[in-house]
PDB file of C-alpha atoms in Angstrom:
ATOM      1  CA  UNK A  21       0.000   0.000   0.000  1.00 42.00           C
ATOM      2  CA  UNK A  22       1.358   3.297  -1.319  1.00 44.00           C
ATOM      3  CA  UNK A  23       1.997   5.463   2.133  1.00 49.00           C
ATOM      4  CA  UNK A  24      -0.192   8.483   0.602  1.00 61.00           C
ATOM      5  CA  UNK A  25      -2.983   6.277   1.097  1.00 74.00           C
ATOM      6  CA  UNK A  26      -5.279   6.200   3.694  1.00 91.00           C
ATOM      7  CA  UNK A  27      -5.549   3.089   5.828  1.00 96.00           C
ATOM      8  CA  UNK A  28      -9.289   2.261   7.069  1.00 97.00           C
ATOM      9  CA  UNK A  29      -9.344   1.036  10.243  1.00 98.00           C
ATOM     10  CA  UNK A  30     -12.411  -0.859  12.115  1.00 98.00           C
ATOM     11  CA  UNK A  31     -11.813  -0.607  15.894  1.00 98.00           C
ATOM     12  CA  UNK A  32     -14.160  -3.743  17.282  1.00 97.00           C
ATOM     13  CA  UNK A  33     -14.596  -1.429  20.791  1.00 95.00           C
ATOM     14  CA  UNK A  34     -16.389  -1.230  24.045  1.00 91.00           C
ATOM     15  CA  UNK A  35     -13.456  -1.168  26.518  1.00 92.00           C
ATOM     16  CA  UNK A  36     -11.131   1.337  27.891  1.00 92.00           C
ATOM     17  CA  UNK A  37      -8.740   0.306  25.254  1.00 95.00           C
ATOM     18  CA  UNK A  38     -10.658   0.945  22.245  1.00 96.00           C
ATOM     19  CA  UNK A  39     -11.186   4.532  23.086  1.00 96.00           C
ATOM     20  CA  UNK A  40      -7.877   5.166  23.767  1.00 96.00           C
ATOM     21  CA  UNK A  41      -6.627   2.858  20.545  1.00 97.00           C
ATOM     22  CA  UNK A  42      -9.049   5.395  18.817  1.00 97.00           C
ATOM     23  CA  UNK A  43      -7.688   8.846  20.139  1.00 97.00           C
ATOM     24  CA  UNK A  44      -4.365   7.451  19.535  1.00 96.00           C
ATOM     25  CA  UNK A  45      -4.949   6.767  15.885  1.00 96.00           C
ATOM     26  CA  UNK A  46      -6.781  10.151  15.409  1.00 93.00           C
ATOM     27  CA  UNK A  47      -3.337  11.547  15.240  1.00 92.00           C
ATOM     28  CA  UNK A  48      -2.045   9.238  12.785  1.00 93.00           C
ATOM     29  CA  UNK A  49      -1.393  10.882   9.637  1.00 91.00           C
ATOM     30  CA  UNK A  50      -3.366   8.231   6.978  1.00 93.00           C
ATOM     31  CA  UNK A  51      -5.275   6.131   9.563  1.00 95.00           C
ATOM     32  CA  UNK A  52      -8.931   6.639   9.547  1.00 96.00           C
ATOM     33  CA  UNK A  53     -10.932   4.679  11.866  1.00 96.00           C
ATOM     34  CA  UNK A  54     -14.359   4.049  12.527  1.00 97.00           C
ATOM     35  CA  UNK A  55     -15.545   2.414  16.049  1.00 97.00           C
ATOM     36  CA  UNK A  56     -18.394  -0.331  16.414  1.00 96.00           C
ATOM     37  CA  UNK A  57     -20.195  -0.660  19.486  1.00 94.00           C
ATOM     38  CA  UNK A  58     -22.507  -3.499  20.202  1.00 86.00           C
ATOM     39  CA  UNK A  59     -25.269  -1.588  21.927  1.00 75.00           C
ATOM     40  CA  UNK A  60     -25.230  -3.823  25.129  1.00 74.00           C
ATOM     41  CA  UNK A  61     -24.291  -0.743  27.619  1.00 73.00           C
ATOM     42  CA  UNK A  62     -27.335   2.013  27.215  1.00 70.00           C
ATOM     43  CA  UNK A  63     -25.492   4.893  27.454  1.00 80.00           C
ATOM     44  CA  UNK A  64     -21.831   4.177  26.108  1.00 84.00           C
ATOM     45  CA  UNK A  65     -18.553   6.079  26.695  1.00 86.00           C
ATOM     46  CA  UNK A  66     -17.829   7.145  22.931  1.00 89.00           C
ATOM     47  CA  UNK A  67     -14.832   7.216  21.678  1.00 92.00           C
ATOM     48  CA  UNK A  68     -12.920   9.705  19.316  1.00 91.00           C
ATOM     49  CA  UNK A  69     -13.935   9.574  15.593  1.00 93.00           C
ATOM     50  CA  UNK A  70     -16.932   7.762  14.092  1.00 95.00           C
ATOM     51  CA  UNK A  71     -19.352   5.441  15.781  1.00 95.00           C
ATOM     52  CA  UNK A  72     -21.683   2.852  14.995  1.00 95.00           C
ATOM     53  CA  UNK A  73     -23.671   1.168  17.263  1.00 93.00           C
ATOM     54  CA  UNK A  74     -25.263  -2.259  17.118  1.00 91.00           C
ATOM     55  CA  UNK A  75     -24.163  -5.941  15.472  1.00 89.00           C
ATOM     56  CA  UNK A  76     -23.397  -6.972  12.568  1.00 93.00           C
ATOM     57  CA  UNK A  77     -25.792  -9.850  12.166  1.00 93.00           C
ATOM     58  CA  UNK A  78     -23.123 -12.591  12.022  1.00 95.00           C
ATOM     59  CA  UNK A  79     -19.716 -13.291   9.968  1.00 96.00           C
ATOM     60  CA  UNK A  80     -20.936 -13.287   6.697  1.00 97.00           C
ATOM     61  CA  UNK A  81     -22.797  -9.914   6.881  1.00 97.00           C
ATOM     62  CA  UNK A  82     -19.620  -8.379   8.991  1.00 97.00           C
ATOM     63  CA  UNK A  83     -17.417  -9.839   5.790  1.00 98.00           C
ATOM     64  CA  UNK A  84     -19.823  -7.917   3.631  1.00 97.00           C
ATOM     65  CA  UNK A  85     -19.552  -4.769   5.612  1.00 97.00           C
ATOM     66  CA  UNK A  86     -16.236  -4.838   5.436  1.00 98.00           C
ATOM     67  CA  UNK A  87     -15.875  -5.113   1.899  1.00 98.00           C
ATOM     68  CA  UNK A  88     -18.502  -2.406   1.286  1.00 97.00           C
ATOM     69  CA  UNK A  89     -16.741   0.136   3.563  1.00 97.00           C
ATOM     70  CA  UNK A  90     -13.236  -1.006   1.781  1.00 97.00           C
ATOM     71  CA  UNK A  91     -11.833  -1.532   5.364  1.00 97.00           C
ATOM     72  CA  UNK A  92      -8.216  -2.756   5.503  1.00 97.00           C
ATOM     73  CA  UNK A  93      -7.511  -3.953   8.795  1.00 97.00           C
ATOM     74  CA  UNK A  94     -10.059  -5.006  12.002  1.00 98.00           C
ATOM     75  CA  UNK A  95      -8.790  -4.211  15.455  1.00 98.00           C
ATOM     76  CA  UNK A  96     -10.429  -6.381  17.641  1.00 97.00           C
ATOM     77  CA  UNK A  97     -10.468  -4.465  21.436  1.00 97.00           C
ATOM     78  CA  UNK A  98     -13.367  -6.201  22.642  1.00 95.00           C
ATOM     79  CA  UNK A  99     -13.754  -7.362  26.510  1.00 92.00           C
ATOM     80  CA  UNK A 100     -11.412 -10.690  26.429  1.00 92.00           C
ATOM     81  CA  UNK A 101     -14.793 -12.882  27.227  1.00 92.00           C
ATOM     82  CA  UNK A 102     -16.325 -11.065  24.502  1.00 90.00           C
ATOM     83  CA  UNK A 103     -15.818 -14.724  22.385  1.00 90.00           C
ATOM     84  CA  UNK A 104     -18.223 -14.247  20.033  1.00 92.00           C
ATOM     85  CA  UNK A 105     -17.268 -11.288  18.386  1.00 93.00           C
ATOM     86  CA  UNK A 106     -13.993 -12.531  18.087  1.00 93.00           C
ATOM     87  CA  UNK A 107     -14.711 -15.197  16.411  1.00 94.00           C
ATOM     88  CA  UNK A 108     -16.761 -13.679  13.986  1.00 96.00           C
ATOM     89  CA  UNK A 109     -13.928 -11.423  13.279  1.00 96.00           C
ATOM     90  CA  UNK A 110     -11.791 -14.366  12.619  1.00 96.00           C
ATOM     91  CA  UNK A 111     -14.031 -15.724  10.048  1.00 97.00           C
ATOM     92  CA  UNK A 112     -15.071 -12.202   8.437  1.00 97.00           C
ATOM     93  CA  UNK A 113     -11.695 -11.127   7.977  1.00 97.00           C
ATOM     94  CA  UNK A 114     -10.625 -14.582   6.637  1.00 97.00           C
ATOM     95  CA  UNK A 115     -13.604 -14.121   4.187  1.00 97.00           C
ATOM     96  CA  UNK A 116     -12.800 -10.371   3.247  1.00 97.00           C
ATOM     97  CA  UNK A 117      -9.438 -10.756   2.894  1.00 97.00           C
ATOM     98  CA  UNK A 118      -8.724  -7.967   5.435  1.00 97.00           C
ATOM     99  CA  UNK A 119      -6.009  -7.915   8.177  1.00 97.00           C
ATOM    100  CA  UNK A 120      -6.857  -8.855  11.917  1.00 97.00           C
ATOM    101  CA  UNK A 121      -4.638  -7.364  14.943  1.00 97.00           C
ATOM    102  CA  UNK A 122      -5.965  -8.597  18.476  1.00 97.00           C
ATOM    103  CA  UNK A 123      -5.486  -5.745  21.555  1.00 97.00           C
ATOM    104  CA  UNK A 124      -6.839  -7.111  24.391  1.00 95.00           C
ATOM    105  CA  UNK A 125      -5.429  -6.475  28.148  1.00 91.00           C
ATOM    106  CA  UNK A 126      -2.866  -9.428  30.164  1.00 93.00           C
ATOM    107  CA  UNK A 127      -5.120 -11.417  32.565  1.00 94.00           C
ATOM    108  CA  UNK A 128      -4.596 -10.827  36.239  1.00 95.00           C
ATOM    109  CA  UNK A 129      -2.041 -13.585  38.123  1.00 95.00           C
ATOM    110  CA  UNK A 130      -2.921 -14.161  41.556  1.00 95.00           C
ATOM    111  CA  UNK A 131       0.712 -12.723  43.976  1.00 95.00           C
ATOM    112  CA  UNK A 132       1.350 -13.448  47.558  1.00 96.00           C
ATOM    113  CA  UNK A 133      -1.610 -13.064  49.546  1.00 96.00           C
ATOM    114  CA  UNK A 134      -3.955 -13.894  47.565  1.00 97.00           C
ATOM    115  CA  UNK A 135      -6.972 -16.413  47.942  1.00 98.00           C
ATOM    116  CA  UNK A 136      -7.862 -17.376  44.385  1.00 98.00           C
ATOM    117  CA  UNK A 137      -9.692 -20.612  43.013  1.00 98.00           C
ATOM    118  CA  UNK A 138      -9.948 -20.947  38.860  1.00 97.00           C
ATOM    119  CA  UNK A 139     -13.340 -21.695  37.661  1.00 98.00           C
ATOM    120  CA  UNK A 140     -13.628 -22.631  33.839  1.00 96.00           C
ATOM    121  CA  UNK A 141     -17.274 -20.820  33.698  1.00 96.00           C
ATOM    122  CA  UNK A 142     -19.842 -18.691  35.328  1.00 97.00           C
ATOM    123  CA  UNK A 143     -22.167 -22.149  35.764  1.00 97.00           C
ATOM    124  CA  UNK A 144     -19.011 -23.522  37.840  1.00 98.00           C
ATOM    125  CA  UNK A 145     -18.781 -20.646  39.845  1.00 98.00           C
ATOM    126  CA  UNK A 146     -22.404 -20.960  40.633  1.00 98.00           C
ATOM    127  CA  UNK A 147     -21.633 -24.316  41.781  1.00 98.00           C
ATOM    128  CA  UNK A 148     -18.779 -24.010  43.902  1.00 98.00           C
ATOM    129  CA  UNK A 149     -20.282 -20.845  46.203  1.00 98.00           C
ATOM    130  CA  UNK A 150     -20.494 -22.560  49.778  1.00 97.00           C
ATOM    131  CA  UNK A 151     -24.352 -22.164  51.143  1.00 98.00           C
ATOM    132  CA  UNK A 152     -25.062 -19.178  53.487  1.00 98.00           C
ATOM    133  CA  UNK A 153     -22.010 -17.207  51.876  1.00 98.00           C
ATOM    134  CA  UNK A 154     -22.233 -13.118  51.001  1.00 98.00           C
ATOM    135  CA  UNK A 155     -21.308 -12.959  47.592  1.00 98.00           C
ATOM    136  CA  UNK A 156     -19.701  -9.943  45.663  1.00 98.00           C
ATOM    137  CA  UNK A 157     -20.737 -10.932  42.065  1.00 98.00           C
ATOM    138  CA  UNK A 158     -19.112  -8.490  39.286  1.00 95.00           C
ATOM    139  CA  UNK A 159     -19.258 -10.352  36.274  1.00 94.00           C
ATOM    140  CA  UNK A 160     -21.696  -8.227  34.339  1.00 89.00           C
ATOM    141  CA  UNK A 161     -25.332  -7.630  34.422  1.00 90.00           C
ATOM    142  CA  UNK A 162     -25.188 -10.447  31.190  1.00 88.00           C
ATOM    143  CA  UNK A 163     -24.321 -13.470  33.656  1.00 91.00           C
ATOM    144  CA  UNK A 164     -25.992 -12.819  36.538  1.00 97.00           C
ATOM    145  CA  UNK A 165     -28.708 -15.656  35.375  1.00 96.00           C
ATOM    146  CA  UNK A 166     -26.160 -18.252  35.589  1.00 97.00           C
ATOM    147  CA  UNK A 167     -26.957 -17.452  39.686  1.00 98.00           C
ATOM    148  CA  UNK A 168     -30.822 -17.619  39.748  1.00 97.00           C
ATOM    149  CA  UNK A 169     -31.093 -20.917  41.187  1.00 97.00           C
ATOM    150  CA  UNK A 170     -28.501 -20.335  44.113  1.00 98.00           C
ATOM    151  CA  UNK A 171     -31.080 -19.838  46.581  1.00 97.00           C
ATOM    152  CA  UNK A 172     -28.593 -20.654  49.623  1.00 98.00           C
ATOM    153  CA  UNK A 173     -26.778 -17.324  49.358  1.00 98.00           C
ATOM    154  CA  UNK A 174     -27.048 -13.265  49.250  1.00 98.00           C
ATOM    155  CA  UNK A 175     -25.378 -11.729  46.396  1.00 98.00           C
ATOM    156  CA  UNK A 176     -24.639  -8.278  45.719  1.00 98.00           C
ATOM    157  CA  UNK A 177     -24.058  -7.544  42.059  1.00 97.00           C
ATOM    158  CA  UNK A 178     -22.794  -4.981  40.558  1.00 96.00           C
ATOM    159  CA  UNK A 179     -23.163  -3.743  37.203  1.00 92.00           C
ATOM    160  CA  UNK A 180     -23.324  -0.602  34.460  1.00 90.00           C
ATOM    161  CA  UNK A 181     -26.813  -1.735  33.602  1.00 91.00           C
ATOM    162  CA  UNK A 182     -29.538  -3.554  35.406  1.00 94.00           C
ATOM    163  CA  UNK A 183     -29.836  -7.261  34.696  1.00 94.00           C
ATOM    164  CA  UNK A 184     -32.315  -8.390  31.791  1.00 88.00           C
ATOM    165  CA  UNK A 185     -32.793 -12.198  32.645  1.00 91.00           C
ATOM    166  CA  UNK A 186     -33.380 -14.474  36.235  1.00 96.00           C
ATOM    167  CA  UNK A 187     -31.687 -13.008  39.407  1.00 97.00           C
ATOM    168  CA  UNK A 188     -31.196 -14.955  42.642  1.00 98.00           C
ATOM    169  CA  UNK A 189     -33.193 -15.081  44.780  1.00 97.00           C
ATOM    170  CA  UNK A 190     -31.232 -12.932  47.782  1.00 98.00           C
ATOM    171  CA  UNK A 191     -29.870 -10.114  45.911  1.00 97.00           C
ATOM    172  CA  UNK A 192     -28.868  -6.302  46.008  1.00 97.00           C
ATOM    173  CA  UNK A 193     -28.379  -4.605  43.221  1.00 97.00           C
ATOM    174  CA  UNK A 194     -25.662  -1.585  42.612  1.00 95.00           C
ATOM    175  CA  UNK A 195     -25.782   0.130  39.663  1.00 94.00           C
ATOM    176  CA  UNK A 196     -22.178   2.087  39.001  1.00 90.00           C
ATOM    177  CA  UNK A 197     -19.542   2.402  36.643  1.00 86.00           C
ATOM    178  CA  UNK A 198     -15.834   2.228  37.609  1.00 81.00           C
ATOM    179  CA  UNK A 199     -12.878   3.036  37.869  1.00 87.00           C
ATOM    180  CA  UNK A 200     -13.261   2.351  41.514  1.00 92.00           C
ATOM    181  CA  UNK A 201     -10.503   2.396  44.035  1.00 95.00           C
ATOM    182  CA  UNK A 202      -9.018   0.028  46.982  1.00 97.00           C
ATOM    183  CA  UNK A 203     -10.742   2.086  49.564  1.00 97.00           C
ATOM    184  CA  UNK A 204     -14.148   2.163  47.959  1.00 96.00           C
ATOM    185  CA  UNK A 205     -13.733  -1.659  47.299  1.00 97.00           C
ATOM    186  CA  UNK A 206     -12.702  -2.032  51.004  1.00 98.00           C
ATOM    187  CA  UNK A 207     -15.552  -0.244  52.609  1.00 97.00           C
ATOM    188  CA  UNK A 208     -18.214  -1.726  50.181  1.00 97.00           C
ATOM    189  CA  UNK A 209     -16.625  -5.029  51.403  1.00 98.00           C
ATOM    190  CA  UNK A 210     -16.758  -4.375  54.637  1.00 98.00           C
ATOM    191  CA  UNK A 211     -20.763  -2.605  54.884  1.00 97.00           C
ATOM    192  CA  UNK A 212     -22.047  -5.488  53.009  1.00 98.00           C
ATOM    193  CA  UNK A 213     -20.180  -8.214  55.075  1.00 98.00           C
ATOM    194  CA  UNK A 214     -18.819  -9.636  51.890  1.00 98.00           C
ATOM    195  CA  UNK A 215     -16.766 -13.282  52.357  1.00 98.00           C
ATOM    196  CA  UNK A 216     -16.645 -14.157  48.530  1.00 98.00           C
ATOM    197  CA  UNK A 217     -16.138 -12.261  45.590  1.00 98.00           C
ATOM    198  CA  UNK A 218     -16.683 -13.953  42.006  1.00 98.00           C
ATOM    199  CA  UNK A 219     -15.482 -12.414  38.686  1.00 97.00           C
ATOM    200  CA  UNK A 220     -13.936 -12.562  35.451  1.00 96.00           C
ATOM    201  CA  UNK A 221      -9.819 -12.638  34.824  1.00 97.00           C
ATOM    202  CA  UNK A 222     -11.342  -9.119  32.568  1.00 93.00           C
ATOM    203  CA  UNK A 223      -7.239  -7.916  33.688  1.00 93.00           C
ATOM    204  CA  UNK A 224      -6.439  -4.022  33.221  1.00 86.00           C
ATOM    205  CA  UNK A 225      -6.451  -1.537  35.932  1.00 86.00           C
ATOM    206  CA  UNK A 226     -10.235  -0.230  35.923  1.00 84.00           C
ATOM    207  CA  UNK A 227     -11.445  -3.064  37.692  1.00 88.00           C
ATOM    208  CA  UNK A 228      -8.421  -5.015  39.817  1.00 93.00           C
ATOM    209  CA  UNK A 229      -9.231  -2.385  43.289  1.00 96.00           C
ATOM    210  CA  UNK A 230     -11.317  -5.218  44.425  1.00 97.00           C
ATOM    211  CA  UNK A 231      -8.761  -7.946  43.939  1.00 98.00           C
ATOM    212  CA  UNK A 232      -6.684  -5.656  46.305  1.00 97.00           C
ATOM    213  CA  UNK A 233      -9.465  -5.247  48.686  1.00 98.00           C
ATOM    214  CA  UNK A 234     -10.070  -8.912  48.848  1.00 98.00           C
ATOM    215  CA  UNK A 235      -6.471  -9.947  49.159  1.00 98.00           C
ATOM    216  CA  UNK A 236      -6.107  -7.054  52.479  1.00 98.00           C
ATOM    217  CA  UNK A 237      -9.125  -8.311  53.847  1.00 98.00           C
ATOM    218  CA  UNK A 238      -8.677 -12.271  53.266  1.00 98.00           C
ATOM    219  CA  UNK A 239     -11.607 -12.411  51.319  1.00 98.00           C
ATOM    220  CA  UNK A 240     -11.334 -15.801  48.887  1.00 98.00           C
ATOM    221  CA  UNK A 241     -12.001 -14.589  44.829  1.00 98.00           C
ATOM    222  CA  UNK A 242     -13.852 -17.280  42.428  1.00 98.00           C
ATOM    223  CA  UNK A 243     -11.870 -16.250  39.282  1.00 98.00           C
ATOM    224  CA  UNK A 244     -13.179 -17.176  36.116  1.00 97.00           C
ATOM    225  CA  UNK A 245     -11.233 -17.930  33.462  1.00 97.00           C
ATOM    226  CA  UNK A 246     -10.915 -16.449  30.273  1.00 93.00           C
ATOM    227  CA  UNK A 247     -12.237 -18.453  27.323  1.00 90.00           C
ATOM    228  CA  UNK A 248      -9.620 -19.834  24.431  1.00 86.00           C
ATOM    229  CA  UNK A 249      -8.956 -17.284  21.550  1.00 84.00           C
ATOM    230  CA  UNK A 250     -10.373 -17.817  18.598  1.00 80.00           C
ATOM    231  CA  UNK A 251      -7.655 -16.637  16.636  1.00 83.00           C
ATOM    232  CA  UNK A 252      -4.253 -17.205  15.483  1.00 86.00           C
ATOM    233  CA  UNK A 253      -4.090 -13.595  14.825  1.00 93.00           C
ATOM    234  CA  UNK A 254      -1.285 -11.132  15.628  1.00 96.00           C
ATOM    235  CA  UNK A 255      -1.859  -9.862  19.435  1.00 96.00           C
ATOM    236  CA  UNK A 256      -0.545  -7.231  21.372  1.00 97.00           C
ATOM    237  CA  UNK A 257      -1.303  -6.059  24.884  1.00 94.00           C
ATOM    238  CA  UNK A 258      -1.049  -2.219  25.251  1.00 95.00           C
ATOM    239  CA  UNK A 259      -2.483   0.564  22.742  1.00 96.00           C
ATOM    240  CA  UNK A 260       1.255   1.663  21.908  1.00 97.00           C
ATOM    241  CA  UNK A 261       2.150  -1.933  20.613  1.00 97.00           C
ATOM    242  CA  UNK A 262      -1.278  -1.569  18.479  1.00 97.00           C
ATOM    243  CA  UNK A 263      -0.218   1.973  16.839  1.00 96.00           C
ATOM    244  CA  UNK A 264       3.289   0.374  16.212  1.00 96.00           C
ATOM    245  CA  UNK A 265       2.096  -2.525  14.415  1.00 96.00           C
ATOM    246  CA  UNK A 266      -0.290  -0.507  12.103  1.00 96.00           C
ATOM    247  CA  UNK A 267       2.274   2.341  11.604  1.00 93.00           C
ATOM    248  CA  UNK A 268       5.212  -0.281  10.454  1.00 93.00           C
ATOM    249  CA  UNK A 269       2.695  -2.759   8.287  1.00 92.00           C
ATOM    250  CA  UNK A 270       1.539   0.169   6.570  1.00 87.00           C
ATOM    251  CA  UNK A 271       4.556   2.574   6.813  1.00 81.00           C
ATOM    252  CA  UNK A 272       2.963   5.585   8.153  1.00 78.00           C
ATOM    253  CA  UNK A 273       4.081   8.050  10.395  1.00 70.00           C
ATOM    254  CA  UNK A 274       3.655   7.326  13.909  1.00 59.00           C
ATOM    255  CA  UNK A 275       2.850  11.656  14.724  1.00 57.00           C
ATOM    256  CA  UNK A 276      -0.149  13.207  12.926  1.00 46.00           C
TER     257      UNK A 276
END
């Protein structure tokens, strides 16, 4: 590709990533990106540049949409359980011809201190919470049905948006948005009399305050683990990496 070109860009978003894979592009002489959004959060954080909101309707129609928006290369910054996408940005780009680069953020790894158990899936997780426990759940509004039947326990979940399917039974639910920080993890601990926290290995900062709340306060964590990437695709774990790789495949300037 001639370096007077511009490269087209689809940024697969959602996380704290994308948006700042996006603003980071937007000063990339050449690069022009667009940003799709699956529509599960009701009132997204947008990122810099264009936006579209909603799926795709599957592989095929993503290939298509690809094709018909000339697109050279898919960034796929999804949420790391986000396995769905990714895999029908595996098979799109395979079928468009088009270029996949993977960002996605290291998973957590428990240090000293810490209580941790692996679980494989949400439906484990269900099944391994000891009766007459206080359960932290923060694995997003999207799982919490996996937890309707556990009828032995009081959960408090917490999540951007409220849940759409079966809750348990013995539930509060907070409704917030992080970043949060190791004191505000420690006292909501603490008030709710919390002796089990379950979530996803989702890594990045945003999010890992309550793994450092648990560890001070001895609090075991159910961690989930992530599922098996889709891809054999090129992946990098920080937004600089991303720019790098785009700027030397296409041999563009790495300052607007």
């Amino acid at each position: 590709m001639e370096c007077d070109q511009t490269v087209k860009v689809l940024i697969l978003g959602g996380t704290t990533e994308s948006r700042a894979l996006a603003a980071a592009l937007g000063t990339v002489q050449g690069i022009e990106t667009i940003t799709s959004l699956a529509g599960r959060v009701a009132e997204p954080i947008l990122p810099v540049g264009p936006t579209r909101i909603g799926g795709f309707g599957g592989p095929d129609a993503l290939a298509v949409w690809l094709r018909d928006n000339t697109i050279d290369v898919v960034v796929d910054a999804t949420h790391p359980f986000a396995s769905t996408i990714a895999a029908h940005a595996e098979q799109a780009t395979r079928a468009a011809s088009v270029a996949l680069l993977v960002l996605t953020r290291p998973p957590w790894t428990a240090g000293e201190g810490d209580r941790w158990t692996s679980v494989s899936s949400l439906p484990d997780a269900a099944s391994a919470i000891t009766p007459g426990s206080r359960v932290f759940l923060t694995t997003g509004r999207q799982g919490v049905h996996h937890f309707a039947s556990v009828d032995h326990s009081w959960f408090l979940v917490r999540a951007i948006d409220p849940p759409t399917g079966p809750v348990p039974p013995h539930m509060s639910l907070q409704l917030s948005r992080g970043p949060f920080d190791v004191h505000h993890e420690s006292m909501m601990l603490a008030d709710n009399r919390i002796d089990l926290l379950i979530t996803k290995n989702s890594g990045g900062d945003m999010t890992r305050a309550k793994l450092d709340a648990a560890r001070a306060a001895s609090i075991p964590v159910l961690m989930v683990d992530r599922p098996a990437s889709p891809t054999a695709a090129p992946t990098v774990h920080a937004v600089a990496a991303a720019v790098d790789w785009l700027t030397n495949r296409y041999a563009l300037p790495a300052d607007g």
